[in-house]
Rosetta silent file (secondary structure, phi, psi, omega in degrees, C-alpha in Angstrom):
SEQUENCE: MTKVIDVPPSLDDQSFEQVFEALAPLPPDEKILIDARRTRWASPYGLTALLTVAQTRLQKPALAIPESDDTATYWARTQFFHFAADLYEISGKIPRARSTEDLNVLLPVTPVAKTEDIHRVVDKIQNKAQAMLIGGLHLEPSATMRFTMALSEICQNVIEHAGRGGWVAVHAYRWQKRLGRKVVVISVCDAGIGFRQSLESAHGPRATDRWDDGMALEETVMRGATRFRDPGRGQGLAGVRKFIHDWTGKFSVRSGTARIAIVPEWDGDVPMRENLPFFPGAQVQITIPEKVVP
SCORE:     score description
SCORE:     0.000 S_00000001
   1 L     0.000  137.686 -179.879    0.000    0.000    0.000 S_00000001
   2 L   -77.844  131.934  176.591    1.272    3.449   -0.865 S_00000001
   3 E   -88.639  126.723 -178.119    1.898    5.770    2.073 S_00000001
   4 E   -93.934  126.043  176.480    0.597    9.287    1.475 S_00000001
   5 E  -108.801  113.895 -179.561    2.731   12.168    2.778 S_00000001
   6 E   -79.031  133.816  176.387    0.774   15.426    2.914 S_00000001
   7 L   -95.696  130.966 -178.981    2.690   18.571    1.998 S_00000001
   8 L   -60.080  154.220  178.145    1.678   21.674    4.016 S_00000001
   9 L   -58.223  -36.455  176.657   -0.070   24.519    2.160 S_00000001
  10 E  -117.463  115.403 -170.058    2.926   26.768    2.872 S_00000001
  11 E  -110.072  110.820  176.413    6.196   24.861    2.559 S_00000001
  12 L  -140.011 -166.592 -175.742    9.355   26.276    4.122 S_00000001
  13 L   -65.970  -27.900  178.802   12.144   25.152    6.444 S_00000001
  14 L   -78.871  -51.610 -176.058    9.811   25.153    9.449 S_00000001
  15 L   -72.157  -19.389  179.424    6.785   23.412    7.943 S_00000001
  16 H   -65.799  -18.001  176.980    8.960   20.869    6.123 S_00000001
  17 H   -59.358  -28.010  176.406    9.499   19.228    9.520 S_00000001
  18 H   -63.313  -38.451  178.426    5.994   17.753    9.044 S_00000001
  19 H   -68.854  -45.240  177.957    7.257   15.948    5.947 S_00000001
  20 H   -59.356  -41.124 -178.546   10.406   14.722    7.735 S_00000001
  21 H   -63.937  -39.767  179.693    8.273   13.497   10.642 S_00000001
  22 H   -70.686  -31.835 -177.297    5.990   11.519    8.329 S_00000001
  23 H   -79.536  -33.019 -168.555    8.952   10.016    6.451 S_00000001
  24 L   -53.582  -42.708 -177.352   11.125    9.063    9.435 S_00000001
  25 L   -80.579   -3.693 -173.616    9.322    5.829   10.469 S_00000001
  26 L   -89.525  136.191  173.933    8.998    4.526    6.909 S_00000001
  27 L   -64.978  148.313 -174.636   11.461    1.998    5.462 S_00000001
  28 L   -65.209  -15.700  179.976   13.268    3.435    2.413 S_00000001
  29 L   -96.582    4.547  177.854   11.745    0.817    0.095 S_00000001
  30 L   -78.085  136.212  179.646    8.139    1.665    1.006 S_00000001
  31 L   -69.990  131.277  179.772    6.183    3.266   -1.789 S_00000001
  32 E  -128.473  153.946  171.874    5.200    6.848   -0.968 S_00000001
  33 E  -120.076  118.166  173.546    3.090    9.573   -2.545 S_00000001
  34 E   -86.521  108.765 -172.484    4.117   13.145   -1.833 S_00000001
  35 E   -98.285   99.663 -179.073    0.770   14.921   -2.020 S_00000001
  36 L  -105.404   20.123 -175.602    1.314   18.625   -2.769 S_00000001
  37 L   -61.151  -33.911 -177.596   -2.133   19.255   -4.257 S_00000001
  38 L   -90.161   -1.891 -176.419   -3.092   21.696   -1.484 S_00000001
  39 L   -72.646  132.340 -178.288    0.258   23.483   -1.458 S_00000001
  40 L  -112.625  -17.707 -177.578    0.040   27.128   -2.457 S_00000001
  41 E  -154.216  144.759  175.642    3.583   28.356   -1.789 S_00000001
  42 E  -142.522  135.296  174.770    7.071   26.890   -1.386 S_00000001
  43 L   -78.551  169.443  174.575   10.341   28.509   -0.414 S_00000001
  44 H   -57.886  -32.035  175.217   13.592   27.493   -2.152 S_00000001
  45 H   -60.407  -46.544 -178.539   14.166   25.239    0.879 S_00000001
  46 H   -60.430  -42.654 -177.720   10.853   23.485    0.218 S_00000001
  47 H   -69.107  -46.096 -178.690   11.614   22.876   -3.460 S_00000001
  48 H   -69.468  -34.613  178.801   15.184   21.639   -2.985 S_00000001
  49 H   -69.473  -33.745  176.681   14.193   19.467   -0.008 S_00000001
  50 H   -62.516  -39.358  176.298   11.416   17.817   -2.030 S_00000001
  51 H   -65.914  -38.204  179.982   14.001   16.742   -4.603 S_00000001
  52 H   -64.855  -38.943  177.720   16.229   15.515   -1.790 S_00000001
  53 H   -55.790  -46.419 -178.126   13.392   13.406   -0.362 S_00000001
  54 H   -60.800  -33.531 -178.915   13.074   11.525   -3.648 S_00000001
  55 H   -69.268  -18.146 -178.315   16.810   10.752   -3.586 S_00000001
  56 L   -87.287   -7.826 -173.239   16.424    8.939   -0.244 S_00000001
  57 L   -95.997  137.546  177.543   13.852    6.432   -1.541 S_00000001
  58 L   -79.321  -28.783  175.097   14.752    3.003   -2.930 S_00000001
  59 L  -107.582  129.523 -175.716   11.426    2.829   -4.786 S_00000001
  60 L   -53.318  122.034 -179.135   10.633    5.786   -7.017 S_00000001
  61 L   -78.641  166.566  174.152    8.088    7.936   -5.158 S_00000001
  62 E  -103.666  153.668  178.586    4.993    9.592   -6.633 S_00000001
  63 E  -135.805  120.423  172.459    4.307   13.327   -6.533 S_00000001
  64 E   -93.651  115.955 -171.321    0.891   14.959   -6.870 S_00000001
  65 L   -78.211  162.001 -178.537    1.607   18.504   -8.029 S_00000001
  66 L   -56.395  138.511  178.070   -0.180   21.620   -6.725 S_00000001
  67 L   -74.223  -26.412  179.040   -3.743   22.075   -7.980 S_00000001
  68 L   -68.709  123.362  179.429   -3.287   25.843   -8.060 S_00000001
  69 H   -60.894  -40.282 -179.287   -2.249   26.876  -11.565 S_00000001
  70 H   -61.851  -42.499 -179.102   -0.303   29.829  -10.201 S_00000001
  71 H   -67.703  -48.079 -178.968    1.661   27.615   -7.823 S_00000001
  72 H   -61.815  -39.103  178.911    2.350   24.881  -10.366 S_00000001
  73 H   -64.589  -41.633  178.980    3.398   27.465  -12.939 S_00000001
  74 H   -61.948  -45.055  179.658    5.765   29.086  -10.465 S_00000001
  75 H   -60.731  -37.788  178.718    7.323   25.720   -9.613 S_00000001
  76 H   -64.597  -40.295 -177.005    7.786   25.042  -13.322 S_00000001
  77 H   -73.954  -18.326  173.548    9.507   28.389  -13.832 S_00000001
  78 L   -84.851    2.319  179.957   11.914   27.662  -10.967 S_00000001
  79 L    75.288    9.648 -179.220   12.964   24.535  -12.918 S_00000001
  80 H   -58.034  -48.745 -175.969   11.688   22.279  -10.101 S_00000001
  81 H   -68.327  -24.213  178.949    9.758   19.968  -12.434 S_00000001
  82 H   -57.170  -38.575  179.667   12.718   19.751  -14.819 S_00000001
  83 H   -94.630  -33.627 -179.370   14.508   17.674  -12.182 S_00000001
  84 H   -62.802  -29.170 -177.532   11.480   16.251  -10.358 S_00000001
  85 H   -63.121  -26.616  177.671   10.357   14.502  -13.543 S_00000001
  86 H   -85.822  -23.252 -173.174   13.365   12.175  -13.278 S_00000001
  87 H  -100.080  -22.931 -176.219   12.995   11.554   -9.544 S_00000001
  88 L  -123.860  154.359  161.505    9.218   11.221   -9.161 S_00000001
  89 E   -86.442  108.166 -170.553    6.265    9.586  -10.887 S_00000001
  90 E   -94.015  132.153  172.907    4.333   12.811  -11.328 S_00000001
  91 E  -113.418  138.642 -173.954    0.544   13.032  -11.364 S_00000001
  92 L   108.540  154.470 -177.212   -1.109   16.206  -12.580 S_00000001
  93 L   -83.046  121.490  178.823   -0.410   18.381  -15.596 S_00000001
  94 L   -81.479  123.477  177.795    2.956   20.118  -15.467 S_00000001
  95 L   -64.051  154.804  177.286    2.699   23.663  -16.858 S_00000001
  96 L   -70.311  129.262 -178.956    5.039   24.624  -19.632 S_00000001
  97 L   -72.464  132.149  175.659    8.148   26.252  -18.186 S_00000001
  98 L  -115.391 -177.278 -178.453    8.707   29.806  -19.301 S_00000001
  99 L   -62.483  149.297  176.140   11.497   32.255  -18.674 S_00000001
 100 L   -96.592   10.240 -172.172   12.345   33.207  -15.117 S_00000001
 101 L   -61.515  -34.077 -178.361   13.403   36.708  -16.169 S_00000001
 102 L   -93.989    7.117  176.737   10.369   38.403  -14.626 S_00000001
 103 L   -98.727  157.381  174.359   10.545   36.352  -11.431 S_00000001
 104 L   -86.180   44.366  177.383   12.532   37.180   -8.338 S_00000001
 105 E   -98.874  103.675 -179.123   14.368   33.915   -8.821 S_00000001
 106 E   -72.696  -34.013  176.397   18.049   34.741   -8.551 S_00000001
 107 E  -145.438  118.056  176.496   18.992   31.123   -9.149 S_00000001
 108 E   -67.344  172.576  177.917   16.515   28.420  -10.222 S_00000001
 109 E   -55.709  125.471 -173.124   16.788   24.931   -8.787 S_00000001
 110 E  -137.969  133.172  177.989   20.276   23.785   -9.779 S_00000001
 111 E   -75.824  147.516  175.998   22.149   20.538   -9.072 S_00000001
 112 E  -130.213  112.480 -178.731   25.506   20.676   -7.287 S_00000001
 113 L  -132.679  -18.836 -178.496   27.692   17.587   -7.554 S_00000001
 114 L  -149.643  167.492 -174.091   31.180   18.787   -8.433 S_00000001
 115 H   -58.092  -36.264 -179.905   33.393   21.876   -8.228 S_00000001
 116 H   -61.040  -31.915  178.325   32.554   22.907  -11.788 S_00000001
 117 H   -63.792  -37.746 -179.992   28.892   23.181  -10.765 S_00000001
 118 H   -64.634  -41.726  178.621   29.816   25.758   -8.105 S_00000001
 119 H   -60.212  -41.136  179.705   31.616   27.902  -10.670 S_00000001
 120 H   -66.829  -38.647  178.695   28.529   27.819  -12.887 S_00000001
 121 H   -60.855  -47.506 -178.362   26.278   28.739   -9.947 S_00000001
 122 H   -64.507  -42.506  179.378   28.433   31.762   -9.059 S_00000001
 123 H   -61.046  -40.450 -176.728   28.660   32.873  -12.699 S_00000001
 124 H   -66.593  -34.232 -166.544   24.883   32.673  -13.096 S_00000001
 125 H   -96.621  -14.873 -169.353   24.004   34.662  -10.040 S_00000001
 126 H   -57.983  -49.470 -176.571   26.483   37.525   -9.885 S_00000001
 127 H   -66.873  -43.610  179.372   24.625   40.094  -11.982 S_00000001
 128 H   -64.940  -39.251 -178.707   21.204   39.319  -10.508 S_00000001
 129 H   -63.457  -39.957 -179.622   22.625   39.313   -6.970 S_00000001
 130 H   -61.225  -45.389 -179.364   24.152   42.757   -7.436 S_00000001
 131 H   -64.757  -42.889 -176.481   20.833   44.227   -8.543 S_00000001
 132 H   -73.573  -43.595 -175.116   18.840   42.587   -5.751 S_00000001
 133 H   -69.339  -40.327 -177.632   21.274   43.136   -2.863 S_00000001
 134 H   -85.192  -49.484 -177.382   22.023   46.772   -3.652 S_00000001
 135 H   -80.102  -35.805 -175.778   18.787   47.881   -5.292 S_00000001
 136 H   -90.809  -43.082 -176.392   16.359   45.556   -3.493 S_00000001
 137 L  -102.335   -3.935  177.119   17.839   45.036   -0.028 S_00000001
 138 L    62.086   33.407  176.168   19.797   48.341    0.158 S_00000001
 139 L   -86.570  165.454 -179.605   23.046   46.591    1.129 S_00000001
 140 L   -69.629  153.788 -179.928   26.493   48.019    0.442 S_00000001
 141 L   -55.103  -32.425 -178.601   28.085   47.244   -2.965 S_00000001
 142 L   -65.803  -14.911 -177.599   30.686   45.049   -1.251 S_00000001
 143 H   -64.702  -28.351 -176.430   27.866   42.705   -0.207 S_00000001
 144 H   -61.447  -47.642 -179.376   27.694   41.183   -3.676 S_00000001
 145 H   -64.700  -41.714 -179.373   31.144   39.608   -3.492 S_00000001
 146 H   -68.283  -32.921  177.121   30.591   38.380    0.060 S_00000001
 147 H   -63.677  -48.516 -178.757   27.204   36.991   -0.948 S_00000001
 148 H   -67.370  -32.030  175.582   28.652   34.946   -3.789 S_00000001
 149 H   -65.161  -43.053  178.670   31.466   33.764   -1.507 S_00000001
 150 H   -62.796  -43.535  178.436   28.915   32.585    1.060 S_00000001
 151 H   -60.740  -43.508  179.506   26.923   30.812   -1.650 S_00000001
 152 H   -62.725  -41.818 -178.994   30.092   29.163   -2.939 S_00000001
 153 H   -64.746  -41.000 -179.935   31.124   28.007    0.537 S_00000001
 154 H   -66.038  -40.733  177.617   27.750   26.426    1.239 S_00000001
 155 H   -66.596  -39.787  177.861   27.797   24.591   -2.085 S_00000001
 156 H   -60.302  -33.283  179.088   31.388   23.495   -1.459 S_00000001
 157 H   -61.829  -35.862  176.314   30.178   22.037    1.808 S_00000001
 158 H   -60.302  -46.012 -176.889   27.893   19.685   -0.131 S_00000001
 159 H   -66.920  -37.502 -175.799   30.841   18.367   -2.115 S_00000001
 160 H   -79.529  -34.936 -172.734   33.071   17.974    0.957 S_00000001
 161 H  -107.167  -29.059 -167.796   30.545   16.489    3.396 S_00000001
 162 H   -73.816  -40.798 -173.675   27.639   14.987    1.504 S_00000001
 163 L    80.206    1.295  174.903   29.285   12.212   -0.458 S_00000001
 164 L  -158.780  169.269 -176.726   26.654   12.794   -3.153 S_00000001
 165 L   -71.182  163.635  177.303   25.200   15.709   -5.061 S_00000001
 166 E  -136.564 -163.595 -175.763   22.719   18.215   -3.742 S_00000001
 167 E  -135.118  144.346  177.682   20.493   21.066   -4.885 S_00000001
 168 E  -132.212  145.898  173.564   20.691   24.838   -4.572 S_00000001
 169 E  -151.271  146.623  179.879   18.142   27.599   -5.219 S_00000001
 170 E  -134.315  118.472  179.428   18.115   31.325   -4.452 S_00000001
 171 E  -123.729  157.565  173.855   14.903   33.358   -4.421 S_00000001
 172 E  -125.939  136.255  179.073   14.000   36.891   -3.380 S_00000001
 173 E  -161.408  168.131  176.792   10.583   37.877   -2.076 S_00000001
 174 E   -86.897  121.020 -177.864    8.787   40.065    0.436 S_00000001
 175 E   -94.449   69.024 -170.613    8.507   38.235    3.740 S_00000001
 176 L   -63.468  -43.723 -171.563    5.480   40.172    4.847 S_00000001
 177 L   -68.619  -40.466 -172.822    4.097   37.781    7.458 S_00000001
 178 L  -100.726  -23.034 -173.486    7.273   37.163    9.484 S_00000001
 179 L  -134.111  -31.189 -177.592    9.421   40.218    8.843 S_00000001
 180 L    75.884   18.169  179.819    7.599   42.819    6.795 S_00000001
 181 E  -140.077  166.789  173.255   10.638   43.304    4.564 S_00000001
 182 E   -70.413  151.658  174.836   12.205   41.848    1.443 S_00000001
 183 E  -140.026  155.336  165.554   14.557   38.911    1.871 S_00000001
 184 E  -113.501  129.072 -175.474   16.948   36.891   -0.238 S_00000001
 185 E  -120.631  123.665  173.301   16.917   33.201    0.686 S_00000001
 186 E  -103.557  130.016  173.905   19.607   30.673   -0.230 S_00000001
 187 E  -129.108  134.058  177.622   18.776   27.000    0.260 S_00000001
 188 E  -133.872  119.235 -176.543   21.138   24.085   -0.287 S_00000001
 189 E  -128.243  141.216  173.683   19.917   20.548    0.454 S_00000001
 190 E  -142.110  164.186  179.135   21.484   17.123    0.059 S_00000001
 191 L  -117.568   38.746 -176.147   20.713   13.563    1.121 S_00000001
 192 L   -84.739 -147.628 -172.399   24.303   12.517    1.750 S_00000001
 193 L   -83.346  -15.047  178.424   26.071   11.161    4.811 S_00000001
 194 H    82.517  168.691 -174.092   25.576   14.249    6.990 S_00000001
 195 H   -67.882  -41.349 -176.447   27.960   16.109    9.279 S_00000001
 196 H   -62.612  -51.188 -178.219   28.253   13.448   11.976 S_00000001
 197 H   -67.828  -32.515  178.137   29.234   10.601    9.674 S_00000001
 198 H   -61.220  -45.586  179.204   31.496   12.910    7.662 S_00000001
 199 H   -67.854  -38.998 -179.706   33.562   13.744   10.755 S_00000001
 200 H   -65.511  -27.923 -178.033   33.558   10.115   11.908 S_00000001
 201 H   -63.070  -24.238 -179.616   34.911    8.993    8.526 S_00000001
 202 H  -110.562  -34.908 -171.816   38.236   10.654    9.343 S_00000001
 203 H  -112.669  -12.416 -173.225   38.388   11.004   13.111 S_00000001
 204 L    77.080  169.518  178.288   36.030    8.352   14.484 S_00000001
 205 L   -62.561  143.552  176.660   33.356    9.139   17.087 S_00000001
 206 L   -65.776  142.226  178.872   34.366   11.710   19.705 S_00000001
 207 L   -80.288   77.203 -179.252   35.284   10.232   23.098 S_00000001
 208 L  -152.170  155.700  178.096   32.443   11.865   24.976 S_00000001
 209 L   -66.526  -22.973 -178.030   29.116   10.884   26.448 S_00000001
 210 L  -118.890   81.481  171.286   27.461   13.279   24.039 S_00000001
 211 L  -117.393  103.946 -175.373   28.562   12.580   20.498 S_00000001
 212 L  -146.443 -172.168 -178.314   25.535   13.021   18.327 S_00000001
 213 H   -62.359  -36.944  179.698   24.237   15.030   15.370 S_00000001
 214 H   -63.725  -44.136 -179.775   23.893   18.164   17.512 S_00000001
 215 H   -69.116  -36.138  176.572   27.491   18.044   18.671 S_00000001
 216 H   -61.922  -38.342  176.885   28.695   17.314   15.133 S_00000001
 217 H   -67.208  -40.990  177.509   26.896   20.475   13.984 S_00000001
 218 H   -61.043  -44.274 -178.713   28.465   22.500   16.800 S_00000001
 219 H   -63.177  -40.980 -173.940   31.921   21.204   15.885 S_00000001
 220 H   -82.525  -50.880 -173.527   31.488   21.899   12.187 S_00000001
 221 H   -77.260  -40.921 -174.380   29.385   25.045   12.021 S_00000001
 222 H   -92.202  -31.333 -175.176   30.637   26.844   15.149 S_00000001
 223 L  -116.483    4.383  171.934   34.222   25.593   15.475 S_00000001
 224 L    72.684   21.279  177.712   35.171   24.857   11.878 S_00000001
 225 L   -67.068  149.845  179.913   35.882   21.125   12.298 S_00000001
 226 L  -148.400  160.337  178.097   36.251   19.166    9.067 S_00000001
 227 L   -76.492  -12.291  178.912   37.017   15.649    7.979 S_00000001
 228 L   -86.077  140.459 -175.991   40.103   16.951    6.195 S_00000001
 229 L   -90.942  -16.045 -177.575   43.322   17.043    8.227 S_00000001
 230 L   -71.870  140.027 -178.378   45.143   19.740    6.223 S_00000001
 231 L   -61.001  149.241  175.686   45.219   23.213    7.883 S_00000001
 232 L    95.299  -19.931  177.772   42.914   25.899    6.542 S_00000001
 233 L   -79.756  153.837  176.479   40.038   23.608    5.638 S_00000001
 234 L    90.310    2.030 -179.682   36.762   24.023    7.473 S_00000001
 235 L   -90.491   -4.438 -177.728   36.828   27.816    7.677 S_00000001
 236 H   -61.124  -48.734 -179.199   34.160   28.268    5.030 S_00000001
 237 H   -67.672  -31.806  175.488   31.193   27.999    7.359 S_00000001
 238 H   -62.731  -40.581  177.283   32.946   30.262    9.883 S_00000001
 239 H   -64.733  -39.669  177.531   33.207   32.870    7.146 S_00000001
 240 H   -61.967  -41.217  179.051   29.541   32.452    6.299 S_00000001
 241 H   -58.930  -41.526 -179.916   28.653   33.011    9.959 S_00000001
 242 H   -65.407  -43.730  179.385   30.562   36.308    9.949 S_00000001
 243 H   -59.668  -45.775 -177.358   28.849   37.474    6.750 S_00000001
 244 H   -62.843  -39.999  178.260   25.445   36.599    8.153 S_00000001
 245 H   -61.337  -43.564 -179.080   26.173   38.475   11.394 S_00000001
 246 H   -63.150  -30.263 -177.786   27.169   41.586    9.449 S_00000001
 247 L   -95.092    3.810 -170.945   23.900   41.450    7.490 S_00000001
 248 L    50.194   40.541  179.117   21.743   40.610   10.553 S_00000001
 249 L   -93.793 -177.495 -179.795   20.758   37.536    8.595 S_00000001
 250 E  -121.764  140.189 -177.528   19.823   34.028    9.670 S_00000001
 251 E  -134.562  122.893  179.830   21.843   30.867    9.034 S_00000001
 252 E  -134.674  144.727  178.551   20.547   27.380    9.841 S_00000001
 253 E  -133.596  123.383  175.199   21.882   23.886    9.199 S_00000001
 254 E  -109.759  133.343  177.965   19.868   20.699    9.735 S_00000001
 255 E  -151.097  127.245  178.876   21.639   17.330    9.668 S_00000001
 256 E    67.645 -108.086 -178.083   20.452   13.945   10.902 S_00000001
 257 L  -117.205   15.452 -175.769   18.375   14.596   14.014 S_00000001
 258 E  -137.218  161.302  178.534   19.549   18.125   14.875 S_00000001
 259 E  -145.051  128.153  178.894   19.392   21.675   13.608 S_00000001
 260 E  -114.924  146.689 -176.418   21.655   24.568   14.566 S_00000001
 261 E  -144.352  141.499  167.023   20.906   28.205   13.784 S_00000001
 262 E   -93.226  110.391 -167.980   22.480   31.637   14.006 S_00000001
 263 L  -106.200  120.011  176.128   19.378   33.564   15.040 S_00000001
 264 L   -78.069  171.309 -177.283   19.070   37.351   14.561 S_00000001
 265 L   -63.692  -29.193 -174.696   16.968   39.569   16.796 S_00000001
 266 L   -78.226   -4.913 -175.670   14.133   39.739   14.279 S_00000001
 267 L  -116.030  146.824 -177.662   13.533   35.963   14.363 S_00000001
 268 L  -100.184   16.644 -179.134   12.029   33.854   17.158 S_00000001
 269 L   -70.449  170.358  176.407   13.855   30.610   16.351 S_00000001
 270 L  -109.310  152.378 -175.868   16.057   28.745   18.861 S_00000001
 271 L   -66.042  -30.823 -177.380   19.820   28.169   18.351 S_00000001
 272 E  -141.257  132.253  170.636   19.652   24.374   18.624 S_00000001
 273 E  -121.916  131.153  178.846   16.949   21.779   18.082 S_00000001
 274 L  -125.522  171.849 -178.350   17.700   18.126   18.827 S_00000001
 275 L    59.325   34.116  174.364   15.801   14.829   18.696 S_00000001
 276 L   -78.553  163.674  173.466   14.211   15.799   15.390 S_00000001
 277 L   -58.529  133.902 -177.148   12.949   13.104   13.002 S_00000001
 278 L   -67.129  136.966  170.026   16.001   11.623   11.274 S_00000001
 279 E  -144.993  136.987 -175.126   16.645   12.641    7.689 S_00000001
 280 E   -65.864  161.412  170.594   19.871   11.967    5.776 S_00000001
 281 E    78.665 -150.094 -179.430   22.337   14.610    4.642 S_00000001
 282 E  -142.802  142.624  179.106   22.274   18.317    5.415 S_00000001
 283 E  -128.405  117.441 -171.197   19.767   21.058    4.697 S_00000001
 284 E  -116.528  140.536  174.193   21.091   24.616    4.831 S_00000001
 285 E  -139.249  135.938  172.178   19.288   27.930    4.635 S_00000001
 286 E  -120.149  130.489  177.291   20.564   31.508    4.646 S_00000001
 287 E  -121.035  122.346 -179.585   18.104   34.400    4.922 S_00000001
 288 E  -113.461  116.466 -176.802   19.327   37.934    4.226 S_00000001
 289 E   -87.194  158.747  172.700   16.846   40.688    5.109 S_00000001
 290 L   -60.981  136.286  179.311   16.387   44.092    3.537 S_00000001
 291 L   -73.743  135.075  178.163   18.431   46.709    5.371 S_00000001
 292 L   -79.154  115.108 -179.092   16.391   49.194    7.349 S_00000001
 293 L   -90.591  121.545 -178.412   17.268   52.611    5.963 S_00000001
 294 L   -59.490    0.000    0.000   16.922   55.387    8.607 S_00000001
């Protein structure tokens, strides 16, 4: 019997926990249907994580696409269905994908599996990022270079830690309900080995009573630990943390059963969540808010 996983009407990094919770008890070879018919909106996190879910299944899952024409059309224009068509048995009519030029999609859904992919991601986004960060979010011109560096570091993290490819997307929109300002959101999701297993592959489990996904995230995200022994590696996420602090942005990383976050004053999230439903790999989100101009 096929297990139906309901997708929330509004799909973001918070509401996606409902999907993870429904998936966690299921064996990977159980047939599932991801039912997104009632979904009206999805963040870049939601779209990239849906692709990641399909990669974790041994039997090809089914996907019921949103019934709303506007939503389905938007998903098509973000290139989501271009990749979902290979990963899911899709039910529902997929709208014809048109140009994303008039959308606030800085980077459509894009696979990241090797270093060359990161170069292409950075090349694609530079001009759009400059216009959005300076003209849309009122950040300083220097923010563009630091933004692309942060994006590159997060994608590089997939290659170094995941052990398999992932997905990246960057959208800009007005976050009226939670912030009342424009934001740029970067999401990078993979279904690889995760931070804990990545560190264990080189160093073994830490000799402590508390060696778990939460501690692995603290070691990697906060203290720059890496599975590589050569000096200088592992500073990428530390650099991202500094950039995010300067922009009063938010940075969160979920891996295994834990999620760590750099939380700005404008957000009510908590720095660490543990004992979450297990999901493979790592799911990263960066949110950069519009600067408040006096």
